[in-house]
Short mmCIF file of C-alpha atoms and ligand atoms in Angstrom, two decimals:
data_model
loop_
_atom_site.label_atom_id
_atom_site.label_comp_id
_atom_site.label_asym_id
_atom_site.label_seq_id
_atom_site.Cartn_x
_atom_site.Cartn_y
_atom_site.Cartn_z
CA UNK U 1 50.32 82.85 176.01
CA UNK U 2 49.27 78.96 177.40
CA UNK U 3 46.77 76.71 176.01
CA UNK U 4 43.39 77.52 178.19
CA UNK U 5 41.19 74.61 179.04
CA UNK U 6 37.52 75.38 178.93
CA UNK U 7 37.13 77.90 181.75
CA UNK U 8 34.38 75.33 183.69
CA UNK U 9 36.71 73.03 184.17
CA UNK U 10 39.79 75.57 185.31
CA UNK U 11 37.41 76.76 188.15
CA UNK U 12 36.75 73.05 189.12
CA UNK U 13 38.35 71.98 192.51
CA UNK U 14 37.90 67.83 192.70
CA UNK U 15 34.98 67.01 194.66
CA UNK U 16 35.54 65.15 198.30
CA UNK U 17 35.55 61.54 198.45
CA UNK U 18 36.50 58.89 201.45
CA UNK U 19 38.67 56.16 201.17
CA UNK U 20 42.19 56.41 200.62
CA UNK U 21 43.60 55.40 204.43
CA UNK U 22 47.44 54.87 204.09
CA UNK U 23 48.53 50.91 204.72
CA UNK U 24 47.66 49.85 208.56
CA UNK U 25 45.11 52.47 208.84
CA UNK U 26 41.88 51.55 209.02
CA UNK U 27 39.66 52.92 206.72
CA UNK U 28 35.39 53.62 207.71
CA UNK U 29 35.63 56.61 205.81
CA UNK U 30 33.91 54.37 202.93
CA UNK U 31 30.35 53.05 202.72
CA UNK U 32 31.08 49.35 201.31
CA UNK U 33 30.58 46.07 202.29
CA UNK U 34 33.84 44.90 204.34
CA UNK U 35 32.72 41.46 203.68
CA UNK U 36 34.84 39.53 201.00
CA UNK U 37 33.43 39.23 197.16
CA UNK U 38 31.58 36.27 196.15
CA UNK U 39 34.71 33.93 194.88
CA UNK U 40 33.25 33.20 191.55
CA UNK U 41 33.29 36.87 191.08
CA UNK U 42 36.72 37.28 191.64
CA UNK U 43 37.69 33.89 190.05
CA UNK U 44 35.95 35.70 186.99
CA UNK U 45 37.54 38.56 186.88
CA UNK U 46 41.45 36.72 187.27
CA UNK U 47 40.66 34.47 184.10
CA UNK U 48 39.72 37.19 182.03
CA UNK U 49 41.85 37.60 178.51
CA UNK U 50 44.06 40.14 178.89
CA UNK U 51 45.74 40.20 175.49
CA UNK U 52 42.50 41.61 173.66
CA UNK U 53 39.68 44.01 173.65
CA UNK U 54 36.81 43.39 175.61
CA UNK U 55 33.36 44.07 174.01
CA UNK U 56 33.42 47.38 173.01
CA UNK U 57 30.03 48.34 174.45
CA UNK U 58 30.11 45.35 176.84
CA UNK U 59 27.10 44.22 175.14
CA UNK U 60 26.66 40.71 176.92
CA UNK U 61 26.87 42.52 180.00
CA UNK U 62 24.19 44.92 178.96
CA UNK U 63 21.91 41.83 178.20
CA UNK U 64 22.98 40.02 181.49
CA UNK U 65 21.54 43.54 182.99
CA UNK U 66 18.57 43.82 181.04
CA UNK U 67 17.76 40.21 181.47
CA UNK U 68 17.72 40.72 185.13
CA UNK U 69 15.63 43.76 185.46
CA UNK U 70 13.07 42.28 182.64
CA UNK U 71 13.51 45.55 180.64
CA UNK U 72 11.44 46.46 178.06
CA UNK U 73 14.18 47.93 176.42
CA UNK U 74 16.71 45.10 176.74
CA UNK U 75 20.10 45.63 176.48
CA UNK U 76 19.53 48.73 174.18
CA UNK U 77 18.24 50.24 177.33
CA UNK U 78 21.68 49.89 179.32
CA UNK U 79 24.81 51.36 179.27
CA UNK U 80 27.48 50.13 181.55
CA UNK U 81 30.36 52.04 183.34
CA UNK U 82 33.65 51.98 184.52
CA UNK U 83 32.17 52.25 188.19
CA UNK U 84 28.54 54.01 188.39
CA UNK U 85 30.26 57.68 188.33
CA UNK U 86 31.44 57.31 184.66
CA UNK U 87 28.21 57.33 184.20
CA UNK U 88 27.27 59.94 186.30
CA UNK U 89 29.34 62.19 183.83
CA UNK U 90 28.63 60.65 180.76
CA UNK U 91 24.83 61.47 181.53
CA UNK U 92 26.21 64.94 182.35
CA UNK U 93 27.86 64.93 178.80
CA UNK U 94 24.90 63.69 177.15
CA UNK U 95 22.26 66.10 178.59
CA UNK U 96 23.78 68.60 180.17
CA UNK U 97 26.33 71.15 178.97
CA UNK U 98 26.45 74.91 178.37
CA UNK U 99 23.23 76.78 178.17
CA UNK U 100 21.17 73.68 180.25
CA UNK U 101 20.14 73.48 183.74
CA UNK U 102 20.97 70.39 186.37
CA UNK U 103 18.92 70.32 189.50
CA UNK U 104 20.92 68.40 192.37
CA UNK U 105 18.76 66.58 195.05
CA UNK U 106 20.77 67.55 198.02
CA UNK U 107 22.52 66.41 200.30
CA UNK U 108 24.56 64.21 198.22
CA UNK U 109 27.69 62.47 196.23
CA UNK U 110 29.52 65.00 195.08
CA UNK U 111 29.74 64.10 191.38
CA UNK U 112 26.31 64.75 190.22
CA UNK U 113 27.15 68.74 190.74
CA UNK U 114 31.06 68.01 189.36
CA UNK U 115 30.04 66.52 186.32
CA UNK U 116 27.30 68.91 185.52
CA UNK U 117 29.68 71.80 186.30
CA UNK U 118 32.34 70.34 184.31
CA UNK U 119 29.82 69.85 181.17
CA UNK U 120 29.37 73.74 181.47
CA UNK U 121 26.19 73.10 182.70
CA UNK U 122 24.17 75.66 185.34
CA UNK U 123 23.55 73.71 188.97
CA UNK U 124 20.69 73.91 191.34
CA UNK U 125 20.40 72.20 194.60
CA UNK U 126 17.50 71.69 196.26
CA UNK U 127 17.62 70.74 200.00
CA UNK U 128 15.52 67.32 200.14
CA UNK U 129 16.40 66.11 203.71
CA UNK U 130 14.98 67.21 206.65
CA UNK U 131 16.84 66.65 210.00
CA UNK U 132 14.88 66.15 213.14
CA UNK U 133 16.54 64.40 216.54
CA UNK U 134 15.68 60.96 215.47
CA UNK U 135 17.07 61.60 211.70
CA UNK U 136 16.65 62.81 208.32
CA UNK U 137 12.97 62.82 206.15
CA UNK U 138 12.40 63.61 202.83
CA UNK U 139 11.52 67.01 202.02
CA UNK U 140 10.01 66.90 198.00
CA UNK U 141 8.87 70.92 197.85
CA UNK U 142 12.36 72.75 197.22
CA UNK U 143 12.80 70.08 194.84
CA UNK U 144 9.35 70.83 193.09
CA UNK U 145 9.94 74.38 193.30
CA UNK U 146 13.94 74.21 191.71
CA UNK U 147 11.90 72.54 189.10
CA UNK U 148 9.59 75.10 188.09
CA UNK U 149 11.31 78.36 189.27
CA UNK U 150 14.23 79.16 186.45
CA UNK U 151 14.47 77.34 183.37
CA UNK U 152 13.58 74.30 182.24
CA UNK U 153 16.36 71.49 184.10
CA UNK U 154 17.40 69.16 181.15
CA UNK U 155 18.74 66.57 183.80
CA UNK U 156 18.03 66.23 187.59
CA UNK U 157 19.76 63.74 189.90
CA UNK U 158 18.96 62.26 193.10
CA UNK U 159 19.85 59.41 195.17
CA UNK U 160 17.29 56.50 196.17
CA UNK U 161 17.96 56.54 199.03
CA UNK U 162 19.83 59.91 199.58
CA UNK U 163 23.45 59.33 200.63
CA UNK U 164 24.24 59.77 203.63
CA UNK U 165 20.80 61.08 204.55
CA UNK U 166 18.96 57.71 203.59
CA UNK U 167 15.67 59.91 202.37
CA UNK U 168 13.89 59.17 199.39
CA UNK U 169 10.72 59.92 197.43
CA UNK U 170 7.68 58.03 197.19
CA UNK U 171 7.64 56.10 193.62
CA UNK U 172 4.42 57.67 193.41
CA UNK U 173 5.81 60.88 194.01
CA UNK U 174 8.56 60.80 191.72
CA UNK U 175 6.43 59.46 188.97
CA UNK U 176 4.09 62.71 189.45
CA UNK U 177 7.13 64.90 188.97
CA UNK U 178 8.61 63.10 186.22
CA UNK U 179 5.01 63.20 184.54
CA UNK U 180 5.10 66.60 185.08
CA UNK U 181 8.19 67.57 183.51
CA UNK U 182 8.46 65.18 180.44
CA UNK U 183 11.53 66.92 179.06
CA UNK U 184 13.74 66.47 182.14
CA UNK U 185 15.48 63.44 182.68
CA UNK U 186 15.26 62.43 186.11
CA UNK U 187 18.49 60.25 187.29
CA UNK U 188 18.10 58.10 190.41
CA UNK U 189 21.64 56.94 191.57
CA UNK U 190 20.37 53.39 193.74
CA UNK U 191 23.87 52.88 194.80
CA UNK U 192 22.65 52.39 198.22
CA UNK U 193 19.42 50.78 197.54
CA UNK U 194 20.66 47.30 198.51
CA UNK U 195 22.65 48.04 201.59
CA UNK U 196 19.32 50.33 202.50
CA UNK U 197 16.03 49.52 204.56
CA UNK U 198 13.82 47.73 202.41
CA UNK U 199 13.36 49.82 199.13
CA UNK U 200 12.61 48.14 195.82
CA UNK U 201 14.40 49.10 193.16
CA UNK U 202 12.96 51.11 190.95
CA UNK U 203 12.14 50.83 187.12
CA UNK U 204 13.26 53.19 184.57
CA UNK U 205 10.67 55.12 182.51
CA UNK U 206 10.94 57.11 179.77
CA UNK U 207 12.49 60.37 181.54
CA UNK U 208 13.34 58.13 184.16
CA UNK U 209 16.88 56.17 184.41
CA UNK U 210 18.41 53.78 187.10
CA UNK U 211 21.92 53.83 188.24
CA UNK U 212 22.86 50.48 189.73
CA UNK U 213 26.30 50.08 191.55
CA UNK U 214 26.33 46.89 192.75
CA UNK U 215 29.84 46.29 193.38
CA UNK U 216 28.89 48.10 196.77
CA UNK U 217 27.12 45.51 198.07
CA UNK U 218 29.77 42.34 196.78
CA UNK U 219 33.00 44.44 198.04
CA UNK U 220 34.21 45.01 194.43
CA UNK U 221 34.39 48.62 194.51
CA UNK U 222 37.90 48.41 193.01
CA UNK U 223 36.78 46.12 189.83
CA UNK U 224 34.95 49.93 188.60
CA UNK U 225 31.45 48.74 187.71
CA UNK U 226 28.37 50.16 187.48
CA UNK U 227 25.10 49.98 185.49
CA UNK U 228 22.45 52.87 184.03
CA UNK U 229 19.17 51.07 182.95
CA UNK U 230 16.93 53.47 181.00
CA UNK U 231 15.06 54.18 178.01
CA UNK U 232 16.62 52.70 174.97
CA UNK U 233 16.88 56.49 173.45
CA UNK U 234 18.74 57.38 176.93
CA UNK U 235 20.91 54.93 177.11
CA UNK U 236 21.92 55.15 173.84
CA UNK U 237 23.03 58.68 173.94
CA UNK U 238 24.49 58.31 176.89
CA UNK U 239 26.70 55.02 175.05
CA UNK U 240 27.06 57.86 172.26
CA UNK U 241 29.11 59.69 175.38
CA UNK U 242 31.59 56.95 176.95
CA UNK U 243 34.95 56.20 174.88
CA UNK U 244 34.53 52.27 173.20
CA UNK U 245 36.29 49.44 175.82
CA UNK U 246 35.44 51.86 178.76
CA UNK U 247 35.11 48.99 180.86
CA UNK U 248 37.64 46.69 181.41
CA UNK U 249 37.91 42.96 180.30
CA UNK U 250 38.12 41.81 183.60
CA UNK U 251 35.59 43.94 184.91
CA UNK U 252 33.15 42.77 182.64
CA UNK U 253 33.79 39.08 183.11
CA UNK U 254 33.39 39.66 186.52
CA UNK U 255 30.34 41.64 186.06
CA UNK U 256 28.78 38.73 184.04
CA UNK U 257 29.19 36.36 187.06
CA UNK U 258 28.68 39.21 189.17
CA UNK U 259 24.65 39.78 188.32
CA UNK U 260 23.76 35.76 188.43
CA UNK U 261 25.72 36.08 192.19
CA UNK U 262 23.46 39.55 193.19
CA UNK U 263 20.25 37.36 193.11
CA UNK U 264 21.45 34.53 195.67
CA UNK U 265 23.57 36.81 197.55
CA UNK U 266 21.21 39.64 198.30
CA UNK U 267 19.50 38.31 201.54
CA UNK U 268 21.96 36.11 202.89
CA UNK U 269 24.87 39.30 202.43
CA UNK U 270 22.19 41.69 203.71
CA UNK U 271 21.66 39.55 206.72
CA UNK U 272 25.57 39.25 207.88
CA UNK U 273 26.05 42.75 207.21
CA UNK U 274 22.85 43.86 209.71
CA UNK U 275 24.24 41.25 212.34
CA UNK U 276 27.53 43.30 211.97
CA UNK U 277 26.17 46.62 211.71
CA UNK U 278 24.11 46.20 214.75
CA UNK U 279 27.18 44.91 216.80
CA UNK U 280 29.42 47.94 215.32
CA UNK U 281 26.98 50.49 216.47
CA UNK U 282 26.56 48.59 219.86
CA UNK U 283 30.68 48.77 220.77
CA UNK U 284 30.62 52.93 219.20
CA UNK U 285 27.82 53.93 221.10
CA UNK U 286 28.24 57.03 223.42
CA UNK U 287 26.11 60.24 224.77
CA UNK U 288 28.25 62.26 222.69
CA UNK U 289 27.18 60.30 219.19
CA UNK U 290 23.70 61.22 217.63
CA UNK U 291 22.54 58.40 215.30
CA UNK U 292 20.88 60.41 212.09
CA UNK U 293 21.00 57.88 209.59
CA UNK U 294 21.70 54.04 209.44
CA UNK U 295 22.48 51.89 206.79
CA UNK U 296 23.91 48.05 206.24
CA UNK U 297 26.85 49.74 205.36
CA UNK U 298 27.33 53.16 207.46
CA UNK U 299 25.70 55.07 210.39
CA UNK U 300 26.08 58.72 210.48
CA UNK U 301 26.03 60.46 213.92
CA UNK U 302 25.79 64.12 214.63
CA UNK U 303 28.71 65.52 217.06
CA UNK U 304 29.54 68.59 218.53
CA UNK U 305 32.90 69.37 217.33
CA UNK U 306 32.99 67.11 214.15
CA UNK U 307 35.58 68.27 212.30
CA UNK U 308 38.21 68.00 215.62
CA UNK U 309 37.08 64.28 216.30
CA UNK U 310 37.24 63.40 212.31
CA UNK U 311 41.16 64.72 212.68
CA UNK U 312 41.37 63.44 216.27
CA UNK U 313 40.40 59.50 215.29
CA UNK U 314 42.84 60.13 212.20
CA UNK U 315 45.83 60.56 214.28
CA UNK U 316 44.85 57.58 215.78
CA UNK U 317 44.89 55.59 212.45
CA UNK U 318 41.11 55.70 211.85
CA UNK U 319 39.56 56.93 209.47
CA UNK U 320 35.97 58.71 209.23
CA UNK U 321 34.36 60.91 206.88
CA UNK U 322 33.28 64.81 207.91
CA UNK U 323 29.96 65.08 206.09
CA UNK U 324 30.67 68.62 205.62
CA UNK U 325 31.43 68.01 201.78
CA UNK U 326 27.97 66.35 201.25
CA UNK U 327 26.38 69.59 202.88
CA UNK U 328 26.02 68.36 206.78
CA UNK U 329 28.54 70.16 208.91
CA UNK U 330 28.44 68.48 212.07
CA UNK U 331 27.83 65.08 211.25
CA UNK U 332 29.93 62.65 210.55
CA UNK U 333 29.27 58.85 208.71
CA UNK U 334 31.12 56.31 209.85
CA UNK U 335 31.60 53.10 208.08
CA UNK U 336 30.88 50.04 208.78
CA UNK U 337 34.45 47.73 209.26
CA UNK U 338 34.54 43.87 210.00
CA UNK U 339 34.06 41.86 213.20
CA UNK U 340 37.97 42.18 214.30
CA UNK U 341 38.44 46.10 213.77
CA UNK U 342 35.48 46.98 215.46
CA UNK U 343 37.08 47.08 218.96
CA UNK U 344 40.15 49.51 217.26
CA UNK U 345 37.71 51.38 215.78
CA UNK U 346 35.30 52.05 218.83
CA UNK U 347 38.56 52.85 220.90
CA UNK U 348 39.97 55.41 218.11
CA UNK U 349 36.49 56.67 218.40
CA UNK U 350 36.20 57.00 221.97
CA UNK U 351 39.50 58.77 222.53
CA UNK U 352 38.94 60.94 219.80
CA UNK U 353 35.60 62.09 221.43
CA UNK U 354 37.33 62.05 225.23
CA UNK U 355 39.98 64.72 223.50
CA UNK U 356 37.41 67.17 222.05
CA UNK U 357 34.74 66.77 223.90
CA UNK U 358 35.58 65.66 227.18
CA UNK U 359 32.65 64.56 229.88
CA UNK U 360 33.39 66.25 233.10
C1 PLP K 1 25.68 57.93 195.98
C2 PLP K 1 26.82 57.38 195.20
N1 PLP K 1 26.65 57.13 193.88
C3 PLP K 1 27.64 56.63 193.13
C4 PLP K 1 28.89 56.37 193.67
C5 PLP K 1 29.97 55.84 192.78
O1 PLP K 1 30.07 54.47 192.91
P1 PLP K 1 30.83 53.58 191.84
O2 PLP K 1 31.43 54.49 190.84
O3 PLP K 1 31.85 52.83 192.62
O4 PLP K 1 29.77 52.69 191.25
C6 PLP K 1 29.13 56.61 195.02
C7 PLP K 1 30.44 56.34 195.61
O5 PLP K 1 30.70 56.55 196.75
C8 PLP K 1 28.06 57.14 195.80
O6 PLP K 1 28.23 57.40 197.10
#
């Protein structure tokens, strides 16, 4: 006789994530912005009181958020997270659960299918991406069709754009389906809309909620920040399903400063990282690389032997994620890493293909 946790969550290996590289390695196993946070950010986030509660439902920073998208809901129509993937599972907790149906727009992050899983909650994926030798396209029918074969989905998330595919639906599109089915709530995770190609955000709608993680973009992954904008009667049950001070004083300070920063240092940041990107890819590439997908922030290549290079450039320090866990054996994203690691990282890269795959 032992205590027995709810059997979902007994069956529930943790989902794969990058990051993590040991002190001296270096780590493109990520998809963040190497360059360093705005100061004022960071300044923020040091002078933060530390010997009492935050807001309890961050409520300035909901406003700050609301202010900036011009909401119609305000602030009522925002919750805020300890990073963007508390909220992924908070929205899991709020509409999902045993007896309800999540549709996953795959490939993608790993959470959305954790959390639903976790809540008790049935999972579909649908296949959305399309690869073709010069990359990935959306593909909106299995999605469609996981929507209207089955029962009814109570919650369906997706990625604008898909990560690390970079596909995404059509606004017009994705307004049809959400028109369609008015009981779903649709969930699009931007986390990569600002280190994508040009895509304007998106607004929420009724069935129809935003997840902003910004701290992507401003290097700040480790302040744990993110934002859902939404319907006020979304947001508020998903607020109804995060604990009270989830996010931390100094996050939120931070994040005050942070959303005032995101408007001047969009283009500028965007513009350094591209300059970098394009100078990363130029050093990696090699006949043995296939460019899929390329972001500010990552390019993911297709190579024979994946796995054995992934292990090969790790023995060598480097680190690179296998997009086998994101449903893409055979590819591989690498990250992007600043100006004076690119040379270490080409090399590791290099050798690492010259062991596996060598050109005779
Ligand atoms: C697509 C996607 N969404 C959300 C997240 C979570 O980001 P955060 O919790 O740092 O906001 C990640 C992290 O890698 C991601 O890849």
């Amino acid at each position: 006789m032992r205590p027995r946790p709810r059997p979902e969550l007994e069956a529930l290996a943790p989902a794969v994530h990058g990051g993590g590289a040991a002190p001296g390695e270096l780590d493109a196993s990520t998809a963040l912005s190497p360059l360093a946070p705005p100061d004022e950010v960071v300044a923020a986030a040091r002078a933060a009181a530390l010997d009492r509660y935050p807001p309890v439902d961050a409520a300035p920073l909901r406003a700050a958020y609301a202010r900036a998208a011009e909401l119609t809901d305000g602030p009522d129509g925002v919750a805020i997270g300890a990073g963007s993937v508390e909220l992924i599972w908070a929205l899991a907790r709020a509409f999902a659960g045993p007896d309800r149906r999540v549709v996953v727009a795959a490939p993608a992050f790993g959470e959305y299918a954790q959390a639903a899983r976790a809540s008790g909650a049935t999972v579909t994926i649908a296949w959305t991406a399309r690869e073709h030798d010069a990359g990935f396209t959306w593909d909106g029918a299995p999605l469609a069709r996981a929507l209207t074969d089955g029962a009814e989905a109570a919650l369906v998330f997706l990625a604008r754009p898909g990560s690390p595919t970079l596909v995404a639906p059509e606004p017009a599109a994705l307004a049809a389906l959400a028109a369609a089915h008015p009981r779903t709530l649709f969930v699009v995770d931007e986390a990569y809309q600002p280190v994508a190609a040009e895509l304007p955000p998106l607004r929420p709608s009724e069935n129809v909620a935003v997840l902003r993680s910004d701290t992507k973009l401003l290097g700040l992954a480790g302040l744990r920040l993110g934002a859902l904008l939404a319907a006020a009667p979304v947001a508020r049950a998903v607020r109804a399903a995060l604990p009270p001070w989830n996010v931390s004083a100094p996050a939120q300070a931070a994040g005050l400063v942070a959303v005032e920063a995101l408007a001047r240092e969009l283009a500028p940041r965007r513009a350094r990282l591209a300059a970098l990107a394009a100078a990363q890819r130029a050093l990696v590439a090699d006949d043995r690389l296939a460019p899929r997908a390329a972001a500010l922030t990552f390019t993911v290549y297709r190579i024979s032997g994946a796995p054995a290079v992934v292990a090969a450039a790790a023995a060598r320090g480097v680190r690179l994620r296998d997009c086998t866990s994101f449903g893409l054996p055979g590819c591989v994203r690498v990250g992007l890493v600043d100006a004076p690691d690119q040379p270490r990282l080409a090399a590791a890269l290099r050798a690492a293909l010259d062991e596996v795959r060598p050109t005779s």
